[in-house]
């Protein structure tokens, strides 16, 4: 049995005002994101955990594995006006599972990716970044069930 876990906390913020031109005018009217604005598409918290159990079955080495990953919400754009228009990327939790075996250089695995069929929002955008058109959402792959076979030679 092997267990692995990872987590991160990211406090990514701008150190200066982000202005429409290379230098700010000083009036504050050209500031797209003030100092301290969180970076877009960067969640504060991410975590994942994997459990894998391997066992010999005759001459084969069989295993079962599960993975769970979570990510907190995040802004979709650094520019405050566009970020409000796009909306936030929602927090999500996904899971994958697999069962398989290796025998004499051959492998066989049955897997499920995105077990709960969570439509995680990976990013958001508009075709014209300043036009306030329809917002498009890039989502994760839906639940996928498959059979993987391989040979080592």
Tab-separated table of N, CA, C and O in Angstrom, residues 16-129:
chain	number	residue	atom	x	y	z
A	16	UNK	N	2.797	45.866	-7.849
A	16	UNK	CA	2.587	47.238	-8.313
A	16	UNK	C	1.248	47.313	-9.042
A	16	UNK	O	0.675	46.287	-9.395
A	17	UNK	N	0.794	48.529	-9.280
A	17	UNK	CA	-0.407	48.709	-10.090
A	17	UNK	C	-0.143	48.200	-11.504
A	17	UNK	O	0.961	48.357	-12.030
A	18	UNK	N	-1.142	47.588	-12.108
A	18	UNK	CA	-1.068	47.183	-13.512
A	18	UNK	C	-1.838	48.230	-14.293
A	18	UNK	O	-3.043	48.404	-14.086
A	19	UNK	N	-1.140	48.930	-15.163
A	19	UNK	CA	-1.765	50.035	-15.899
A	19	UNK	C	-1.954	49.683	-17.355
A	19	UNK	O	-1.350	48.754	-17.883
A	20	UNK	N	-2.789	50.460	-18.031
A	20	UNK	CA	-3.104	50.230	-19.438
A	20	UNK	C	-1.885	50.462	-20.330
A	20	UNK	O	-1.778	49.905	-21.409
A	21	UNK	N	-0.957	51.288	-19.894
A	21	UNK	CA	0.286	51.537	-20.630
A	21	UNK	C	1.456	51.137	-19.744
A	21	UNK	O	1.268	50.782	-18.585
A	22	UNK	N	2.679	51.219	-20.269
A	22	UNK	CA	3.851	50.789	-19.487
A	22	UNK	C	4.048	51.616	-18.224
A	22	UNK	O	4.513	51.111	-17.214
A	23	UNK	N	3.709	52.869	-18.263
A	23	UNK	CA	3.818	53.713	-17.075
A	23	UNK	C	2.457	54.276	-16.717
A	23	UNK	O	1.709	54.711	-17.585
A	24	UNK	N	2.164	54.268	-15.439
A	24	UNK	CA	0.880	54.792	-14.966
A	24	UNK	C	0.880	56.309	-15.053
A	24	UNK	O	1.898	56.960	-14.824
A	25	UNK	N	-0.271	56.870	-15.350
A	25	UNK	CA	-0.381	58.331	-15.509
A	25	UNK	C	-0.337	59.062	-14.172
A	25	UNK	O	-0.066	60.242	-14.126
A	26	UNK	N	-0.644	58.346	-13.096
A	26	UNK	CA	-0.677	58.984	-11.788
A	26	UNK	C	-2.077	59.388	-11.378
A	26	UNK	O	-2.329	59.695	-10.222
A	27	UNK	N	-3.010	59.412	-12.302
A	27	UNK	CA	-4.382	59.798	-11.986
A	27	UNK	C	-5.184	58.621	-11.435
A	27	UNK	O	-6.203	58.814	-10.798
A	28	UNK	N	-4.724	57.409	-11.715
A	28	UNK	CA	-5.443	56.225	-11.278
A	28	UNK	C	-6.511	55.776	-12.254
A	28	UNK	O	-7.083	54.710	-12.108
A	29	UNK	N	-6.776	56.585	-13.274
A	29	UNK	CA	-7.805	56.244	-14.250
A	29	UNK	C	-7.365	55.119	-15.195
A	29	UNK	O	-8.201	54.449	-15.786
A	30	UNK	N	-6.054	54.938	-15.356
A	30	UNK	CA	-5.558	53.914	-16.277
A	30	UNK	C	-5.131	52.629	-15.556
A	30	UNK	O	-4.550	51.741	-16.151
A	31	UNK	N	-5.458	52.508	-14.282
A	31	UNK	CA	-5.093	51.319	-13.503
A	31	UNK	C	-6.098	50.201	-13.799
A	31	UNK	O	-7.285	50.335	-13.533
A	32	UNK	N	-5.589	49.111	-14.365
A	32	UNK	CA	-6.442	47.959	-14.675
A	32	UNK	C	-6.579	47.033	-13.474
A	32	UNK	O	-7.596	46.380	-13.298
A	33	UNK	N	-5.502	46.963	-12.671
A	33	UNK	CA	-5.511	46.138	-11.456
A	33	UNK	C	-4.592	46.807	-10.437
A	33	UNK	O	-3.409	46.995	-10.710
A	34	UNK	N	-5.121	47.189	-9.280
A	34	UNK	CA	-4.278	47.854	-8.286
A	34	UNK	C	-3.299	46.886	-7.626
A	34	UNK	O	-3.466	45.657	-7.677
A	35	UNK	N	-2.286	47.442	-7.026
A	35	UNK	CA	-1.297	46.668	-6.268
A	35	UNK	C	-2.040	45.753	-5.286
A	35	UNK	O	-3.001	46.173	-4.644
A	36	UNK	N	-1.610	44.491	-5.205
A	36	UNK	CA	-2.234	43.541	-4.291
A	36	UNK	C	-3.324	42.694	-4.925
A	36	UNK	O	-3.932	41.858	-4.259
A	37	UNK	N	-3.586	42.881	-6.220
A	37	UNK	CA	-4.588	42.064	-6.916
A	37	UNK	C	-4.050	40.645	-7.068
A	37	UNK	O	-2.904	40.447	-7.466
A	38	UNK	N	-4.867	39.659	-6.749
A	38	UNK	CA	-4.446	38.252	-6.891
A	38	UNK	C	-4.281	37.897	-8.357
A	38	UNK	O	-5.048	38.356	-9.202
A	39	UNK	N	-3.311	37.048	-8.649
A	39	UNK	CA	-3.083	36.622	-10.020
A	39	UNK	C	-4.233	35.729	-10.490
A	39	UNK	O	-4.772	34.944	-9.718
A	40	UNK	N	-4.605	35.846	-11.758
A	40	UNK	CA	-5.732	35.056	-12.274
A	40	UNK	C	-5.364	33.591	-12.471
A	40	UNK	O	-4.189	33.245	-12.610
A	41	UNK	N	-6.379	32.753	-12.488
A	41	UNK	CA	-6.272	31.311	-12.732
A	41	UNK	C	-5.310	30.655	-11.739
A	41	UNK	O	-4.807	29.573	-11.968
A	42	UNK	N	-5.022	31.313	-10.644
A	42	UNK	CA	-4.132	30.784	-9.623
A	42	UNK	C	-4.927	30.611	-8.336
A	42	UNK	O	-5.159	31.582	-7.623
A	43	UNK	N	-5.356	29.395	-8.033
A	43	UNK	CA	-6.142	29.197	-6.810
A	43	UNK	C	-5.265	29.372	-5.572
A	43	UNK	O	-4.058	29.152	-5.618
A	44	UNK	N	-5.882	29.778	-4.494
A	44	UNK	CA	-5.135	29.874	-3.231
A	44	UNK	C	-4.707	28.498	-2.744
A	44	UNK	O	-3.641	28.338	-2.188
A	45	UNK	N	-5.570	27.502	-2.955
A	45	UNK	CA	-5.324	26.182	-2.370
A	45	UNK	C	-5.527	25.082	-3.407
A	45	UNK	O	-6.499	25.098	-4.153
A	46	UNK	N	-4.581	24.146	-3.442
A	46	UNK	CA	-4.702	22.936	-4.263
A	46	UNK	C	-4.215	21.769	-3.420
A	46	UNK	O	-3.264	21.913	-2.646
A	47	UNK	N	-4.856	20.633	-3.573
A	47	UNK	CA	-4.432	19.438	-2.835
A	47	UNK	C	-4.790	18.202	-3.636
A	47	UNK	O	-5.759	18.200	-4.401
A	48	UNK	N	-3.992	17.160	-3.460
A	48	UNK	CA	-4.304	15.885	-4.103
A	48	UNK	C	-3.790	14.756	-3.231
A	48	UNK	O	-2.847	14.930	-2.444
A	49	UNK	N	-4.414	13.619	-3.367
A	49	UNK	CA	-4.005	12.435	-2.627
A	49	UNK	C	-4.204	11.194	-3.480
A	49	UNK	O	-5.169	11.101	-4.230
A	50	UNK	N	-3.269	10.277	-3.383
A	50	UNK	CA	-3.324	9.033	-4.148
A	50	UNK	C	-3.119	7.857	-3.218
A	50	UNK	O	-2.258	7.903	-2.335
A	51	UNK	N	-3.899	6.821	-3.414
A	51	UNK	CA	-3.726	5.565	-2.685
A	51	UNK	C	-3.586	4.461	-3.729
A	51	UNK	O	-4.375	4.398	-4.680
A	52	UNK	N	-2.568	3.632	-3.565
A	52	UNK	CA	-2.329	2.525	-4.500
A	52	UNK	C	-2.011	1.263	-3.708
A	52	UNK	O	-1.131	1.275	-2.844
A	53	UNK	N	-2.746	0.215	-4.005
A	53	UNK	CA	-2.531	-1.073	-3.349
A	53	UNK	C	-2.097	-2.074	-4.418
A	53	UNK	O	-2.816	-2.305	-5.393
A	54	UNK	N	-0.910	-2.620	-4.255
A	54	UNK	CA	-0.380	-3.620	-5.189
A	54	UNK	C	-0.292	-4.960	-4.483
A	54	UNK	O	0.074	-5.023	-3.312
A	55	UNK	N	-0.585	-6.026	-5.230
A	55	UNK	CA	-0.560	-7.362	-4.646
A	55	UNK	C	-0.212	-8.366	-5.749
A	55	UNK	O	-0.671	-8.230	-6.882
A	56	UNK	N	0.620	-9.355	-5.431
A	56	UNK	CA	0.882	-10.398	-6.432
A	56	UNK	C	-0.322	-11.325	-6.555
A	56	UNK	O	-0.921	-11.715	-5.560
A	57	UNK	N	-0.681	-11.638	-7.786
A	57	UNK	CA	-1.775	-12.578	-8.069
A	57	UNK	C	-1.181	-13.617	-9.029
A	57	UNK	O	-1.056	-13.352	-10.221
A	58	UNK	N	-0.791	-14.738	-8.489
A	58	UNK	CA	-0.074	-15.725	-9.292
A	58	UNK	C	1.250	-15.124	-9.727
A	58	UNK	O	2.013	-14.605	-8.916
A	59	UNK	N	1.533	-15.112	-11.025
A	59	UNK	CA	2.771	-14.509	-11.530
A	59	UNK	C	2.561	-13.050	-11.944
A	59	UNK	O	3.499	-12.392	-12.381
A	60	UNK	N	1.358	-12.562	-11.818
A	60	UNK	CA	1.055	-11.172	-12.179
A	60	UNK	C	1.180	-10.263	-10.957
A	60	UNK	O	1.106	-10.704	-9.813
A	61	UNK	N	1.393	-8.978	-11.244
A	61	UNK	CA	1.403	-7.955	-10.195
A	61	UNK	C	0.168	-7.077	-10.431
A	61	UNK	O	0.115	-6.318	-11.396
A	62	UNK	N	-0.835	-7.216	-9.576
A	62	UNK	CA	-2.093	-6.482	-9.735
A	62	UNK	C	-2.113	-5.260	-8.820
A	62	UNK	O	-1.396	-5.204	-7.815
A	63	UNK	N	-2.931	-4.296	-9.174
A	63	UNK	CA	-3.052	-3.093	-8.340
A	63	UNK	C	-4.437	-2.486	-8.504
A	63	UNK	O	-5.145	-2.720	-9.465
A	64	UNK	N	-4.764	-1.670	-7.519
A	64	UNK	CA	-5.951	-0.819	-7.568
A	64	UNK	C	-5.491	0.541	-7.071
A	64	UNK	O	-4.677	0.627	-6.138
A	65	UNK	N	-5.964	1.605	-7.712
A	65	UNK	CA	-5.469	2.940	-7.380
A	65	UNK	C	-6.602	3.949	-7.430
A	65	UNK	O	-7.494	3.845	-8.270
A	66	UNK	N	-6.554	4.921	-6.550
A	66	UNK	CA	-7.511	6.016	-6.549
A	66	UNK	C	-6.802	7.340	-6.328
A	66	UNK	O	-5.786	7.389	-5.627
A	67	UNK	N	-7.294	8.390	-6.936
A	67	UNK	CA	-6.713	9.722	-6.788
A	67	UNK	C	-7.852	10.726	-6.621
A	67	UNK	O	-8.857	10.650	-7.335
A	68	UNK	N	-7.688	11.646	-5.695
A	68	UNK	CA	-8.645	12.738	-5.491
A	68	UNK	C	-7.855	14.038	-5.529
A	68	UNK	O	-6.780	14.142	-4.920
A	69	UNK	N	-8.364	15.031	-6.259
A	69	UNK	CA	-7.700	16.335	-6.361
A	69	UNK	C	-8.729	17.437	-6.149
A	69	UNK	O	-9.872	17.327	-6.606
A	70	UNK	N	-8.319	18.486	-5.446
A	70	UNK	CA	-9.208	19.628	-5.173
A	70	UNK	C	-8.470	20.920	-5.479
A	70	UNK	O	-7.266	21.027	-5.280
A	71	UNK	N	-9.235	21.908	-5.948
A	71	UNK	CA	-8.688	23.233	-6.211
A	71	UNK	C	-9.720	24.268	-5.804
A	71	UNK	O	-10.906	24.118	-6.093
A	72	UNK	N	-9.280	25.324	-5.117
A	72	UNK	CA	-10.202	26.391	-4.725
A	72	UNK	C	-10.504	27.290	-5.918
A	72	UNK	O	-9.894	27.168	-6.973
A	73	UNK	N	-11.434	28.209	-5.756
A	73	UNK	CA	-11.827	29.098	-6.851
A	73	UNK	C	-10.718	30.109	-7.148
A	73	UNK	O	-9.795	30.297	-6.361
A	74	UNK	N	-10.833	30.749	-8.311
A	74	UNK	CA	-9.828	31.739	-8.713
A	74	UNK	C	-10.470	32.740	-9.666
A	74	UNK	O	-11.485	32.452	-10.307
A	75	UNK	N	-9.856	33.904	-9.766
A	75	UNK	CA	-10.317	34.912	-10.724
A	75	UNK	C	-9.961	34.450	-12.132
A	75	UNK	O	-9.000	33.711	-12.332
A	76	UNK	N	-10.725	34.878	-13.122
A	76	UNK	CA	-10.478	34.488	-14.505
A	76	UNK	C	-9.590	35.484	-15.247
A	76	UNK	O	-9.059	35.173	-16.302
A	77	UNK	N	-9.418	36.686	-14.710
A	77	UNK	CA	-8.609	37.712	-15.382
A	77	UNK	C	-8.002	38.614	-14.324
A	77	UNK	O	-8.588	38.808	-13.260
A	78	UNK	N	-6.852	39.174	-14.608
A	78	UNK	CA	-6.209	40.071	-13.641
A	78	UNK	C	-6.845	41.464	-13.668
A	78	UNK	O	-6.877	42.161	-12.666
A	79	UNK	N	-7.371	41.861	-14.810
A	79	UNK	CA	-8.004	43.177	-14.935
A	79	UNK	C	-9.356	43.122	-14.222
A	79	UNK	O	-10.192	42.281	-14.531
A	80	UNK	N	-9.559	43.988	-13.261
A	80	UNK	CA	-10.738	43.910	-12.394
A	80	UNK	C	-12.057	43.992	-13.155
A	80	UNK	O	-12.995	43.248	-12.866
A	81	UNK	N	-12.149	44.877	-14.117
A	81	UNK	CA	-13.402	45.033	-14.865
A	81	UNK	C	-13.712	43.759	-15.666
A	81	UNK	O	-14.845	43.281	-15.662
A	82	UNK	N	-12.705	43.197	-16.331
A	82	UNK	CA	-12.914	41.978	-17.101
A	82	UNK	C	-13.181	40.796	-16.178
A	82	UNK	O	-14.002	39.935	-16.488
A	83	UNK	N	-12.493	40.743	-15.048
A	83	UNK	CA	-12.712	39.653	-14.099
A	83	UNK	C	-14.157	39.646	-13.613
A	83	UNK	O	-14.773	38.593	-13.473
A	84	UNK	N	-14.720	40.823	-13.372
A	84	UNK	CA	-16.126	40.909	-12.947
A	84	UNK	C	-17.046	40.452	-14.072
A	84	UNK	O	-18.054	39.785	-13.830
A	85	UNK	N	-16.701	40.768	-15.308
A	85	UNK	CA	-17.505	40.364	-16.457
A	85	UNK	C	-17.432	38.853	-16.696
A	85	UNK	O	-18.439	38.219	-16.988
A	86	UNK	N	-16.235	38.267	-16.551
A	86	UNK	CA	-16.045	36.828	-16.796
A	86	UNK	C	-16.662	35.967	-15.700
A	86	UNK	O	-17.105	34.862	-15.945
A	87	UNK	N	-16.638	36.449	-14.482
A	87	UNK	CA	-17.035	35.629	-13.342
A	87	UNK	C	-15.837	34.820	-12.854
A	87	UNK	O	-14.804	34.763	-13.498
A	88	UNK	N	-15.966	34.199	-11.703
A	88	UNK	CA	-14.860	33.435	-11.110
A	88	UNK	C	-14.861	31.990	-11.593
A	88	UNK	O	-15.909	31.431	-11.892
A	89	UNK	N	-13.675	31.399	-11.627
A	89	UNK	CA	-13.555	29.957	-11.850
A	89	UNK	C	-13.991	29.295	-10.555
A	89	UNK	O	-13.504	29.638	-9.480
A	90	UNK	N	-14.902	28.360	-10.637
A	90	UNK	CA	-15.440	27.718	-9.435
A	90	UNK	C	-14.471	26.676	-8.879
A	90	UNK	O	-13.703	26.069	-9.620
A	91	UNK	N	-14.534	26.470	-7.574
A	91	UNK	CA	-13.747	25.412	-6.933
A	91	UNK	C	-14.248	24.055	-7.433
A	91	UNK	O	-15.412	23.928	-7.814
A	92	UNK	N	-13.365	23.070	-7.443
A	92	UNK	CA	-13.793	21.738	-7.876
A	92	UNK	C	-12.969	20.640	-7.223
A	92	UNK	O	-11.862	20.874	-6.749
A	93	UNK	N	-13.567	19.451	-7.213
A	93	UNK	CA	-12.905	18.248	-6.716
A	93	UNK	C	-13.157	17.148	-7.735
A	93	UNK	O	-14.299	16.932	-8.139
A	94	UNK	N	-12.099	16.486	-8.164
A	94	UNK	CA	-12.227	15.391	-9.120
A	94	UNK	C	-11.584	14.132	-8.551
A	94	UNK	O	-10.799	14.195	-7.608
A	95	UNK	N	-11.908	12.999	-9.170
A	95	UNK	CA	-11.337	11.721	-8.740
A	95	UNK	C	-11.093	10.835	-9.958
A	95	UNK	O	-11.823	10.914	-10.946
A	96	UNK	N	-10.057	10.037	-9.869
A	96	UNK	CA	-9.735	9.030	-10.882
A	96	UNK	C	-9.560	7.699	-10.172
A	96	UNK	O	-9.159	7.656	-9.008
A	97	UNK	N	-9.832	6.614	-10.870
A	97	UNK	CA	-9.654	5.279	-10.297
A	97	UNK	C	-9.162	4.336	-11.391
A	97	UNK	O	-9.474	4.530	-12.572
A	98	UNK	N	-8.387	3.342	-10.986
A	98	UNK	CA	-7.930	2.348	-11.954
A	98	UNK	C	-7.651	1.029	-11.247
A	98	UNK	O	-7.374	0.979	-10.053
A	99	UNK	N	-7.752	-0.023	-12.040
A	99	UNK	CA	-7.418	-1.362	-11.568
A	99	UNK	C	-6.693	-2.024	-12.731
A	99	UNK	O	-7.094	-1.868	-13.894
A	100	UNK	N	-5.602	-2.712	-12.422
A	100	UNK	CA	-4.838	-3.291	-13.513
A	100	UNK	C	-3.874	-4.351	-13.044
A	100	UNK	O	-3.790	-4.683	-11.861
A	101	UNK	N	-3.116	-4.868	-14.014
A	101	UNK	CA	-2.141	-5.910	-13.716
A	101	UNK	C	-1.020	-5.875	-14.745
A	101	UNK	O	-1.207	-5.407	-15.873
A	102	UNK	N	0.150	-6.375	-14.325
A	102	UNK	CA	1.301	-6.521	-15.205
A	102	UNK	C	1.746	-7.974	-15.143
A	102	UNK	O	1.895	-8.551	-14.058
A	103	UNK	N	1.944	-8.568	-16.323
A	103	UNK	CA	2.317	-9.980	-16.406
A	103	UNK	C	3.263	-10.173	-17.587
A	103	UNK	O	2.895	-9.877	-18.729
A	104	UNK	N	4.469	-10.613	-17.304
A	104	UNK	CA	5.460	-10.939	-18.344
A	104	UNK	C	5.623	-9.839	-19.391
A	104	UNK	O	5.607	-10.104	-20.596
A	105	UNK	N	5.739	-8.613	-18.966
A	105	UNK	CA	5.947	-7.516	-19.904
A	105	UNK	C	4.676	-6.974	-20.540
A	105	UNK	O	4.726	-6.069	-21.360
A	106	UNK	N	3.528	-7.503	-20.205
A	106	UNK	CA	2.248	-7.014	-20.713
A	106	UNK	C	1.499	-6.328	-19.574
A	106	UNK	O	1.589	-6.749	-18.421
A	107	UNK	N	0.763	-5.283	-19.918
A	107	UNK	CA	-0.037	-4.581	-18.910
A	107	UNK	C	-1.479	-4.457	-19.406
A	107	UNK	O	-1.726	-4.335	-20.606
A	108	UNK	N	-2.392	-4.471	-18.477
A	108	UNK	CA	-3.808	-4.296	-18.765
A	108	UNK	C	-4.401	-3.458	-17.633
A	108	UNK	O	-4.155	-3.750	-16.457
A	109	UNK	N	-5.144	-2.413	-17.994
A	109	UNK	CA	-5.693	-1.513	-16.983
A	109	UNK	C	-7.086	-1.048	-17.388
A	109	UNK	O	-7.312	-0.656	-18.528
A	110	UNK	N	-8.004	-1.089	-16.456
A	110	UNK	CA	-9.327	-0.509	-16.599
A	110	UNK	C	-9.319	0.770	-15.766
A	110	UNK	O	-8.937	0.740	-14.593
A	111	UNK	N	-9.685	1.899	-16.368
A	111	UNK	CA	-9.593	3.169	-15.647
A	111	UNK	C	-10.852	4.009	-15.819
A	111	UNK	O	-11.598	3.848	-16.777
A	112	UNK	N	-11.052	4.901	-14.866
A	112	UNK	CA	-12.104	5.919	-14.927
A	112	UNK	C	-11.450	7.240	-14.560
A	112	UNK	O	-10.868	7.375	-13.485
A	113	UNK	N	-11.513	8.202	-15.469
A	113	UNK	CA	-11.023	9.547	-15.176
A	113	UNK	C	-12.236	10.439	-14.953
A	113	UNK	O	-13.245	10.297	-15.642
A	114	UNK	N	-12.126	11.340	-14.006
A	114	UNK	CA	-13.221	12.235	-13.631
A	114	UNK	C	-14.439	11.411	-13.192
A	114	UNK	O	-15.523	11.513	-13.740
A	115	UNK	N	-14.209	10.597	-12.201
A	115	UNK	CA	-15.190	9.635	-11.691
A	115	UNK	C	-16.565	10.238	-11.416
A	115	UNK	O	-17.588	9.656	-11.718
A	116	UNK	N	-16.610	11.444	-10.836
A	116	UNK	CA	-17.879	12.078	-10.475
A	116	UNK	C	-18.444	12.932	-11.608
A	116	UNK	O	-19.436	13.614	-11.431
A	117	UNK	N	-17.783	12.931	-12.761
A	117	UNK	CA	-18.199	13.713	-13.922
A	117	UNK	C	-18.309	15.200	-13.575
A	117	UNK	O	-19.232	15.894	-13.991
A	118	UNK	N	-17.353	15.695	-12.803
A	118	UNK	CA	-17.292	17.104	-12.396
A	118	UNK	C	-16.850	17.939	-13.591
A	118	UNK	O	-15.836	17.661	-14.207
A	119	UNK	N	-17.616	18.959	-13.939
A	119	UNK	CA	-17.245	19.846	-15.043
A	119	UNK	C	-16.426	21.003	-14.474
A	119	UNK	O	-16.917	22.117	-14.303
A	120	UNK	N	-15.191	20.709	-14.162
A	120	UNK	CA	-14.300	21.706	-13.576
A	120	UNK	C	-14.030	22.818	-14.590
A	120	UNK	O	-13.811	22.556	-15.765
A	121	UNK	N	-14.056	24.050	-14.125
A	121	UNK	CA	-13.776	25.200	-14.980
A	121	UNK	C	-12.276	25.478	-14.934
A	121	UNK	O	-11.752	25.888	-13.911
A	122	UNK	N	-11.586	25.263	-16.057
A	122	UNK	CA	-10.142	25.451	-16.116
A	122	UNK	C	-9.765	26.885	-16.466
A	122	UNK	O	-8.763	27.401	-15.995
A	123	UNK	N	-10.567	27.531	-17.301
A	123	UNK	CA	-10.351	28.949	-17.614
A	123	UNK	C	-11.620	29.521	-18.239
A	123	UNK	O	-12.534	28.790	-18.604
A	124	UNK	N	-11.645	30.835	-18.340
A	124	UNK	CA	-12.744	31.564	-18.975
A	124	UNK	C	-12.127	32.635	-19.863
A	124	UNK	O	-11.083	33.189	-19.523
A	125	UNK	N	-12.787	32.946	-20.967
A	125	UNK	CA	-12.262	33.986	-21.852
A	125	UNK	C	-13.381	34.525	-22.730
A	125	UNK	O	-14.469	33.963	-22.798
A	126	UNK	N	-13.079	35.625	-23.391
A	126	UNK	CA	-13.954	36.189	-24.420
A	126	UNK	C	-13.114	36.328	-25.678
A	126	UNK	O	-11.904	36.571	-25.587
A	127	UNK	N	-13.730	36.174	-26.844
A	127	UNK	CA	-12.956	36.269	-28.080
A	127	UNK	C	-12.254	37.610	-28.192
A	127	UNK	O	-11.130	37.692	-28.643
A	128	UNK	N	-12.929	38.642	-27.788
A	128	UNK	CA	-12.321	39.969	-27.739
A	128	UNK	C	-12.215	40.300	-26.255
A	128	UNK	O	-13.234	40.501	-25.595
A	129	UNK	N	-11.012	40.345	-25.730
A	129	UNK	CA	-10.805	40.506	-24.289
A	129	UNK	C	-11.296	41.805	-23.697
A	129	UNK	O	-11.339	41.955	-22.490
